CSV table of N, CA and C in Angstrom, one decimal:
chain,number,residue,atom,x,y,z
A,9,UNK,N,4.0,-0.9,15.6
A,9,UNK,CA,4.2,-1.6,14.3
A,9,UNK,C,2.8,-1.6,13.7
A,10,UNK,N,2.6,-0.8,12.6
A,10,UNK,CA,1.4,-0.7,11.9
A,10,UNK,C,0.9,-2.1,11.2
A,11,UNK,N,-0.3,-2.3,11.4
A,11,UNK,CA,-0.8,-3.6,10.8
A,11,UNK,C,-2.0,-3.2,9.9
A,12,UNK,N,-2.0,-3.6,8.7
A,12,UNK,CA,-2.9,-3.1,7.7
A,12,UNK,C,-3.7,-4.4,7.2
A,13,UNK,N,-5.0,-4.4,7.6
A,13,UNK,CA,-5.9,-5.5,7.1
A,13,UNK,C,-6.3,-5.2,5.6
A,14,UNK,N,-6.9,-6.3,5.0
A,14,UNK,CA,-7.4,-6.2,3.7
A,14,UNK,C,-8.3,-5.1,3.5
A,15,UNK,N,-9.3,-5.0,4.6
A,15,UNK,CA,-10.3,-4.0,4.6
A,15,UNK,C,-9.7,-2.6,4.6
A,16,UNK,N,-8.7,-2.4,5.5
A,16,UNK,CA,-8.1,-1.1,5.6
A,16,UNK,C,-7.4,-0.7,4.3
A,17,UNK,N,-6.6,-1.6,3.7
A,17,UNK,CA,-5.9,-1.3,2.4
A,17,UNK,C,-6.9,-1.0,1.3
A,18,UNK,N,-8.0,-1.7,1.3
A,18,UNK,CA,-9.0,-1.5,0.3
A,18,UNK,C,-9.6,-0.1,0.5
A,19,UNK,N,-9.8,0.4,1.6
A,19,UNK,CA,-10.4,1.6,1.9
A,19,UNK,C,-9.4,2.8,1.5
A,20,UNK,N,-8.1,2.5,1.7
A,20,UNK,CA,-7.0,3.4,1.3
A,20,UNK,C,-6.9,3.5,-0.2
A,21,UNK,N,-7.0,2.4,-0.9
A,21,UNK,CA,-7.0,2.3,-2.3
A,21,UNK,C,-8.2,3.1,-2.9
A,22,UNK,N,-9.3,2.9,-2.3
A,22,UNK,CA,-10.6,3.6,-2.8
A,22,UNK,C,-10.3,5.1,-2.6
A,23,UNK,N,-9.8,5.6,-1.5
A,23,UNK,CA,-9.5,7.0,-1.3
A,23,UNK,C,-8.5,7.5,-2.4
A,24,UNK,N,-7.5,6.7,-2.7
A,24,UNK,CA,-6.5,7.2,-3.7
A,24,UNK,C,-7.2,7.2,-5.0
A,25,UNK,N,-7.9,6.1,-5.4
A,25,UNK,CA,-8.5,6.1,-6.9
A,25,UNK,C,-9.6,7.1,-7.0
A,26,UNK,N,-10.2,7.5,-5.9
A,26,UNK,CA,-11.2,8.7,-6.0
A,26,UNK,C,-10.5,10.0,-6.3
A,27,UNK,N,-9.3,10.1,-6.0
A,27,UNK,CA,-8.6,11.5,-6.1
A,27,UNK,C,-7.6,11.4,-7.4
A,28,UNK,N,-7.4,10.3,-8.0
A,28,UNK,CA,-6.4,10.1,-9.1
A,28,UNK,C,-7.0,9.4,-10.2
A,29,UNK,N,-6.8,9.9,-11.4
A,29,UNK,CA,-7.3,9.2,-12.7
A,29,UNK,C,-6.2,8.3,-13.2
A,30,UNK,N,-6.6,7.0,-13.5
A,30,UNK,CA,-5.6,6.0,-13.9
A,30,UNK,C,-6.4,5.1,-14.9
A,31,UNK,N,-5.7,4.6,-15.8
A,31,UNK,CA,-6.2,3.5,-16.7
A,31,UNK,C,-5.8,2.2,-16.2
A,32,UNK,N,-5.0,2.1,-15.2
A,32,UNK,CA,-4.6,0.8,-14.6
A,32,UNK,C,-5.7,0.2,-13.8
A,33,UNK,N,-5.7,-1.1,-13.6
A,33,UNK,CA,-6.6,-1.7,-12.7
A,33,UNK,C,-5.9,-1.9,-11.3
A,34,UNK,N,-6.5,-1.4,-10.2
A,34,UNK,CA,-5.8,-1.4,-8.9
A,34,UNK,C,-6.7,-2.2,-8.0
A,35,UNK,N,-6.3,-3.3,-7.3
A,35,UNK,CA,-7.1,-4.0,-6.4
A,35,UNK,C,-6.3,-4.5,-5.3
A,36,UNK,N,-7.0,-4.9,-4.2
A,36,UNK,CA,-6.3,-5.5,-3.0
A,36,UNK,C,-6.7,-7.0,-3.0
A,37,UNK,N,-5.6,-7.8,-3.1
A,37,UNK,CA,-5.9,-9.2,-3.1
A,37,UNK,C,-5.7,-9.6,-1.6
A,38,UNK,N,-6.5,-10.7,-1.3
A,38,UNK,CA,-6.4,-11.3,0.0
A,38,UNK,C,-5.2,-12.0,0.2
A,39,UNK,N,-4.5,-11.9,1.3
A,39,UNK,CA,-3.1,-12.5,1.5
A,39,UNK,C,-3.1,-12.9,3.0
A,40,UNK,N,-3.0,-14.2,3.3
A,40,UNK,CA,-2.9,-14.6,4.6
A,40,UNK,C,-1.5,-14.6,5.1
A,41,UNK,N,-1.4,-14.1,6.4
A,41,UNK,CA,0.0,-13.8,6.9
A,41,UNK,C,-0.2,-13.6,8.4
A,42,UNK,N,0.6,-14.2,9.2
A,42,UNK,CA,0.7,-14.0,10.7
A,42,UNK,C,-0.7,-14.3,11.3
A,43,UNK,N,-1.4,-15.3,10.7
A,43,UNK,CA,-2.7,-15.8,11.2
A,43,UNK,C,-3.8,-14.6,11.2
A,44,UNK,N,-3.6,-13.6,10.4
A,44,UNK,CA,-4.5,-12.6,10.3
A,44,UNK,C,-4.8,-12.2,8.9
A,45,UNK,N,-5.8,-11.4,8.6
A,45,UNK,CA,-6.3,-11.1,7.3
A,45,UNK,C,-5.4,-9.9,6.8
A,46,UNK,N,-4.6,-10.1,5.9
A,46,UNK,CA,-3.8,-9.0,5.2
A,46,UNK,C,-4.1,-8.9,3.8
A,47,UNK,N,-3.5,-7.8,3.1
A,47,UNK,CA,-3.8,-7.6,1.8
A,47,UNK,C,-2.5,-7.3,0.9
A,48,UNK,N,-2.6,-7.5,-0.3
A,48,UNK,CA,-1.5,-7.2,-1.3
A,48,UNK,C,-2.2,-6.3,-2.3
A,49,UNK,N,-1.6,-5.0,-2.4
A,49,UNK,CA,-2.1,-4.1,-3.4
A,49,UNK,C,-1.4,-4.5,-4.8
A,50,UNK,N,-2.3,-4.7,-5.9
A,50,UNK,CA,-1.8,-5.0,-7.2
A,50,UNK,C,-2.3,-3.9,-8.2
A,51,UNK,N,-1.3,-3.5,-8.9
A,51,UNK,CA,-1.6,-2.4,-10.0
A,51,UNK,C,-1.2,-3.2,-11.3
A,52,UNK,N,-2.2,-3.1,-12.2
A,52,UNK,CA,-2.1,-3.7,-13.6
A,52,UNK,C,-2.2,-2.7,-14.7
A,53,UNK,N,-1.1,-2.2,-15.2
A,53,UNK,CA,-1.2,-1.1,-16.2
A,53,UNK,C,-1.9,-1.7,-17.4
A,54,UNK,N,-2.8,-0.9,-18.0
A,54,UNK,CA,-3.5,-1.3,-19.2
A,54,UNK,C,-2.6,-1.4,-20.4
A,55,UNK,N,-2.7,-2.5,-21.1
A,55,UNK,CA,-2.0,-2.6,-22.4
A,55,UNK,C,-0.6,-3.3,-22.3
A,56,UNK,N,-0.3,-3.6,-21.0
A,56,UNK,CA,1.1,-4.2,-20.7
A,56,UNK,C,0.8,-5.5,-19.9
A,57,UNK,N,1.5,-6.5,-20.3
A,57,UNK,CA,1.3,-7.8,-19.5
A,57,UNK,C,2.3,-7.9,-18.4
A,58,UNK,N,2.0,-7.1,-17.4
A,58,UNK,CA,2.8,-7.1,-16.2
A,58,UNK,C,2.0,-6.7,-15.0
A,59,UNK,N,2.5,-6.9,-13.8
A,59,UNK,CA,1.8,-6.5,-12.6
A,59,UNK,C,2.8,-5.8,-11.7
A,60,UNK,N,2.3,-4.9,-10.9
A,60,UNK,CA,3.2,-4.2,-9.9
A,60,UNK,C,2.5,-4.5,-8.5
A,61,UNK,N,3.4,-5.1,-7.6
A,61,UNK,CA,2.9,-5.3,-6.3
A,61,UNK,C,3.3,-4.3,-5.3
A,62,UNK,N,2.4,-3.8,-4.5
A,62,UNK,CA,2.8,-2.8,-3.6
A,62,UNK,C,2.6,-3.4,-2.1
A,63,UNK,N,3.7,-3.4,-1.3
A,63,UNK,CA,3.5,-4.0,0.0
A,63,UNK,C,4.6,-3.4,0.9
A,64,UNK,N,4.4,-3.5,2.3
A,64,UNK,CA,5.4,-3.0,3.2
A,64,UNK,C,6.8,-3.6,2.9
A,65,UNK,N,7.8,-2.8,3.0
A,65,UNK,CA,9.2,-3.2,2.9
A,65,UNK,C,9.6,-4.4,3.7
A,66,UNK,N,9.0,-4.5,4.8
A,66,UNK,CA,9.1,-5.7,5.7
A,66,UNK,C,7.9,-5.8,6.7
A,67,UNK,N,7.7,-6.8,7.2
A,67,UNK,CA,6.4,-7.0,8.1
A,67,UNK,C,6.3,-5.9,9.1
A,68,UNK,N,5.3,-5.1,9.1
A,68,UNK,CA,5.1,-4.0,10.1
A,68,UNK,C,5.6,-2.7,9.7
A,69,UNK,N,6.4,-2.6,8.6
A,69,UNK,CA,7.1,-1.4,8.2
A,69,UNK,C,6.1,-0.5,7.6
A,70,UNK,N,6.3,0.9,7.8
A,70,UNK,CA,5.5,2.0,7.2
A,70,UNK,C,5.8,2.1,5.7
A,71,UNK,N,7.2,1.9,5.4
A,71,UNK,CA,7.7,2.2,4.0
A,71,UNK,C,7.2,1.1,3.2
A,72,UNK,N,6.7,1.5,2.0
A,72,UNK,CA,6.1,0.5,1.0
A,72,UNK,C,7.2,0.4,-0.2
A,73,UNK,N,7.2,-0.8,-0.8
A,73,UNK,CA,8.0,-1.0,-2.0
A,73,UNK,C,7.1,-1.5,-3.1
A,74,UNK,N,7.7,-1.4,-4.3
A,74,UNK,CA,7.0,-1.8,-5.5
A,74,UNK,C,7.7,-2.9,-6.1
A,75,UNK,N,7.1,-4.1,-6.4
A,75,UNK,CA,7.8,-5.1,-7.2
A,75,UNK,C,7.1,-5.1,-8.5
A,76,UNK,N,7.9,-5.0,-9.6
A,76,UNK,CA,7.5,-5.2,-11.0
A,76,UNK,C,7.7,-6.7,-11.4
A,77,UNK,N,6.6,-7.4,-11.8
A,77,UNK,CA,6.7,-8.8,-12.1
A,77,UNK,C,7.4,-9.0,-13.5
A,78,UNK,N,8.1,-10.2,-13.6
A,78,UNK,CA,8.7,-10.4,-14.9
A,78,UNK,C,7.5,-11.0,-15.9
A,79,UNK,N,7.8,-10.8,-17.1
A,79,UNK,CA,7.0,-11.4,-18.2
A,79,UNK,C,7.7,-12.4,-18.9
A,80,UNK,N,6.9,-13.4,-19.6
A,80,UNK,CA,7.6,-14.4,-20.3
A,80,UNK,C,8.1,-13.9,-21.7
A,81,UNK,N,7.6,-12.8,-22.1
A,81,UNK,CA,8.0,-12.3,-23.4
A,81,UNK,C,8.5,-10.8,-23.3
A,82,UNK,N,9.3,-10.3,-24.2
A,82,UNK,CA,9.6,-8.9,-24.3
A,82,UNK,C,8.4,-8.1,-24.5
A,83,UNK,N,8.4,-6.8,-24.1
A,83,UNK,CA,7.3,-5.9,-24.2
A,83,UNK,C,7.8,-4.8,-25.2
A,84,UNK,N,7.1,-4.7,-26.4
A,84,UNK,CA,7.4,-3.8,-27.4
A,84,UNK,C,6.3,-2.7,-27.4
A,85,UNK,N,6.7,-1.5,-27.3
A,85,UNK,CA,5.6,-0.4,-27.3
A,85,UNK,C,6.1,0.7,-28.2
A,86,UNK,N,5.2,1.5,-28.7
A,86,UNK,CA,5.6,2.7,-29.5
A,86,UNK,C,5.8,3.9,-28.6
A,87,UNK,N,6.1,5.0,-29.1
A,87,UNK,CA,6.3,6.2,-28.1
A,87,UNK,C,5.1,6.5,-27.3
A,88,UNK,N,3.9,6.5,-27.9
A,88,UNK,CA,2.7,6.9,-27.2
A,88,UNK,C,2.5,5.9,-26.1
A,89,UNK,N,2.5,4.5,-26.4
A,89,UNK,CA,2.3,3.5,-25.3
A,89,UNK,C,3.3,3.7,-24.2
A,90,UNK,N,4.5,4.0,-24.5
A,90,UNK,CA,5.6,4.2,-23.5
A,90,UNK,C,5.3,5.4,-22.6
A,91,UNK,N,4.8,6.4,-23.2
A,91,UNK,CA,4.3,7.6,-22.5
A,91,UNK,C,3.2,7.3,-21.6
A,92,UNK,N,2.3,6.5,-22.1
A,92,UNK,CA,1.1,6.1,-21.2
A,92,UNK,C,1.6,5.1,-20.0
A,93,UNK,N,2.5,4.3,-20.4
A,93,UNK,CA,3.0,3.4,-19.3
A,93,UNK,C,3.8,4.3,-18.3
A,94,UNK,N,4.5,5.2,-18.7
A,94,UNK,CA,5.2,6.1,-17.7
A,94,UNK,C,4.3,6.8,-16.8
A,95,UNK,N,3.1,7.1,-17.3
A,95,UNK,CA,2.1,7.7,-16.5
A,95,UNK,C,1.6,6.8,-15.5
A,96,UNK,N,1.4,5.5,-15.9
A,96,UNK,CA,0.9,4.5,-14.9
A,96,UNK,C,2.0,4.2,-13.8
A,97,UNK,N,3.2,4.3,-14.3
A,97,UNK,CA,4.3,4.0,-13.3
A,97,UNK,C,4.4,5.1,-12.3
A,98,UNK,N,4.1,6.4,-12.7
A,98,UNK,CA,4.0,7.5,-11.9
A,98,UNK,C,2.8,7.3,-10.9
A,99,UNK,N,1.7,6.8,-11.4
A,99,UNK,CA,0.5,6.6,-10.5
A,99,UNK,C,1.0,5.5,-9.5
A,100,UNK,N,1.7,4.5,-9.9
A,100,UNK,CA,2.2,3.5,-8.9
A,100,UNK,C,3.0,4.2,-7.8
A,101,UNK,N,4.0,5.0,-8.2
A,101,UNK,CA,4.8,5.7,-7.3
A,101,UNK,C,3.9,6.6,-6.3
A,102,UNK,N,2.9,7.3,-6.9
A,102,UNK,CA,2.1,8.1,-6.0
A,102,UNK,C,1.2,7.3,-5.0
A,103,UNK,N,0.8,6.1,-5.5
A,103,UNK,CA,0.0,5.2,-4.7
A,103,UNK,C,1.0,4.7,-3.6
A,104,UNK,N,2.2,4.3,-3.9
A,104,UNK,CA,3.1,3.9,-2.9
A,104,UNK,C,3.3,5.0,-1.8
A,105,UNK,N,3.5,6.2,-2.2
A,105,UNK,CA,3.6,7.3,-1.3
A,105,UNK,C,2.4,7.4,-0.4
A,106,UNK,N,1.2,7.4,-1.1
A,106,UNK,CA,0.0,7.5,-0.3
A,106,UNK,C,-0.2,6.5,0.7
A,107,UNK,N,0.2,5.3,0.4
A,107,UNK,CA,0.1,4.1,1.4
A,107,UNK,C,1.1,4.3,2.5
A,108,UNK,N,2.3,4.8,2.2
A,108,UNK,CA,3.2,5.1,3.3
A,108,UNK,C,2.7,6.2,4.2
A,109,UNK,N,2.2,7.3,3.6
A,109,UNK,CA,1.7,8.4,4.5
A,109,UNK,C,0.5,7.9,5.4
A,110,UNK,N,-0.4,7.0,4.7
A,110,UNK,CA,-1.5,6.5,5.7
A,110,UNK,C,-0.9,5.6,6.7
A,111,UNK,N,0.0,4.8,6.4
A,111,UNK,CA,0.7,3.9,7.4
A,111,UNK,C,1.3,4.7,8.6
A,112,UNK,N,2.0,5.8,8.1
A,112,UNK,CA,2.6,6.6,9.2
A,112,UNK,C,1.6,7.2,10.1
A,113,UNK,N,0.6,7.8,9.4
A,113,UNK,CA,-0.6,8.4,10.2
A,113,UNK,C,-1.2,7.5,11.2
A,114,UNK,N,-1.3,6.2,10.7
A,114,UNK,CA,-1.9,5.3,11.5
A,114,UNK,C,-1.0,4.8,12.7
A,115,UNK,N,0.3,4.7,12.4
A,115,UNK,CA,1.3,4.4,13.4
A,115,UNK,C,1.2,5.5,14.5
A,116,UNK,N,1.2,6.7,14.0
A,116,UNK,CA,1.2,7.8,15.0
A,116,UNK,C,0.0,7.8,15.9
A,117,UNK,N,-1.1,7.6,15.2
A,117,UNK,CA,-2.4,7.5,16.0
A,117,UNK,C,-2.4,6.4,17.1
A,118,UNK,N,-1.7,5.3,16.8
A,118,UNK,CA,-1.7,4.2,17.7
A,118,UNK,C,-0.7,4.5,18.8
A,119,UNK,N,0.3,5.3,18.4
A,119,UNK,CA,1.4,5.6,19.4
A,119,UNK,C,0.7,6.5,20.4
A,120,UNK,N,0.0,7.5,20.0
A,120,UNK,CA,-0.7,8.4,20.8
A,120,UNK,C,-1.7,7.8,21.7
A,121,UNK,N,-2.5,6.8,21.2
A,121,UNK,CA,-3.6,6.2,21.9
A,121,UNK,C,-3.0,5.1,22.8
A,122,UNK,N,-1.9,4.5,22.6
A,122,UNK,CA,-1.4,3.4,23.5
A,122,UNK,C,-1.1,4.0,24.9
A,123,UNK,N,-1.5,3.3,25.9
A,123,UNK,CA,-1.2,3.6,27.3
A,123,UNK,C,0.3,3.4,27.5
A,124,UNK,N,0.8,4.3,28.4
A,124,UNK,CA,2.1,4.2,28.8
A,124,UNK,C,2.4,3.2,29.8
A,125,UNK,N,3.4,2.4,29.6
A,125,UNK,CA,3.7,1.2,30.5
A,125,UNK,C,3.8,1.7,32.0
A,126,UNK,N,4.5,2.7,32.2
A,126,UNK,CA,4.7,3.2,33.6
A,126,UNK,C,3.4,3.5,34.3
A,127,UNK,N,2.4,4.0,33.5
A,127,UNK,CA,1.2,4.3,34.1
A,127,UNK,C,0.4,3.1,34.5
A,128,UNK,N,0.4,2.1,33.6
A,128,UNK,CA,-0.2,0.8,33.9
A,128,UNK,C,0.4,0.2,35.1
A,129,UNK,N,1.7,0.1,35.2
A,129,UNK,CA,2.4,-0.5,36.3
A,129,UNK,C,2.1,0.2,37.5
A,130,UNK,N,1.8,1.5,37.7
A,130,UNK,CA,1.6,2.2,38.9
A,130,UNK,C,0.0,2.3,39.2
A,131,UNK,N,-0.8,1.6,38.3
A,131,UNK,CA,-2.2,1.7,38.6
A,131,UNK,C,-2.9,3.0,38.2
A,132,UNK,N,-2.2,3.9,37.6
A,132,UNK,CA,-2.8,5.1,37.1
A,132,UNK,C,-3.5,4.9,35.8
A,133,UNK,N,-4.5,5.7,35.6
A,133,UNK,CA,-5.1,5.7,34.2
A,133,UNK,C,-4.3,6.1,33.2
A,134,UNK,N,-4.4,5.4,32.1
A,134,UNK,CA,-3.5,5.6,31.0
A,134,UNK,C,-3.8,7.1,30.4
A,135,UNK,N,-2.7,7.7,30.0
A,135,UNK,CA,-2.8,9.0,29.3
A,135,UNK,C,-3.1,8.7,27.8
A,136,UNK,N,-3.9,9.5,27.2
A,136,UNK,CA,-4.2,9.4,25.9
A,136,UNK,C,-3.9,10.7,25.1
């Protein structure tokens, strides 16, 4: 079960933003959970009063989901602003995919590094 700390998520977001152009603000907020340091990825599209939260679909899941927050008022945009917003939603989708890929890679790395139970029980050195 992959666990992502605030520091790890911040590093992944930095990797993503170094490779992708966006006018959105993307940050990782500190979020306490399970007595450990976790993070919540927040994307704020420029010019629109809303936030998108990116987080695992369930605790420990590799799959990420995006929550679009509600606003107190309707959002009215012209065609250009809507086009720009659609680009930022595309960025959110790409970031979601990126976080999933990194999570799966990390999960696979931990699976390979974890000692096999049968080796521990028999006193043999763990295979890596």
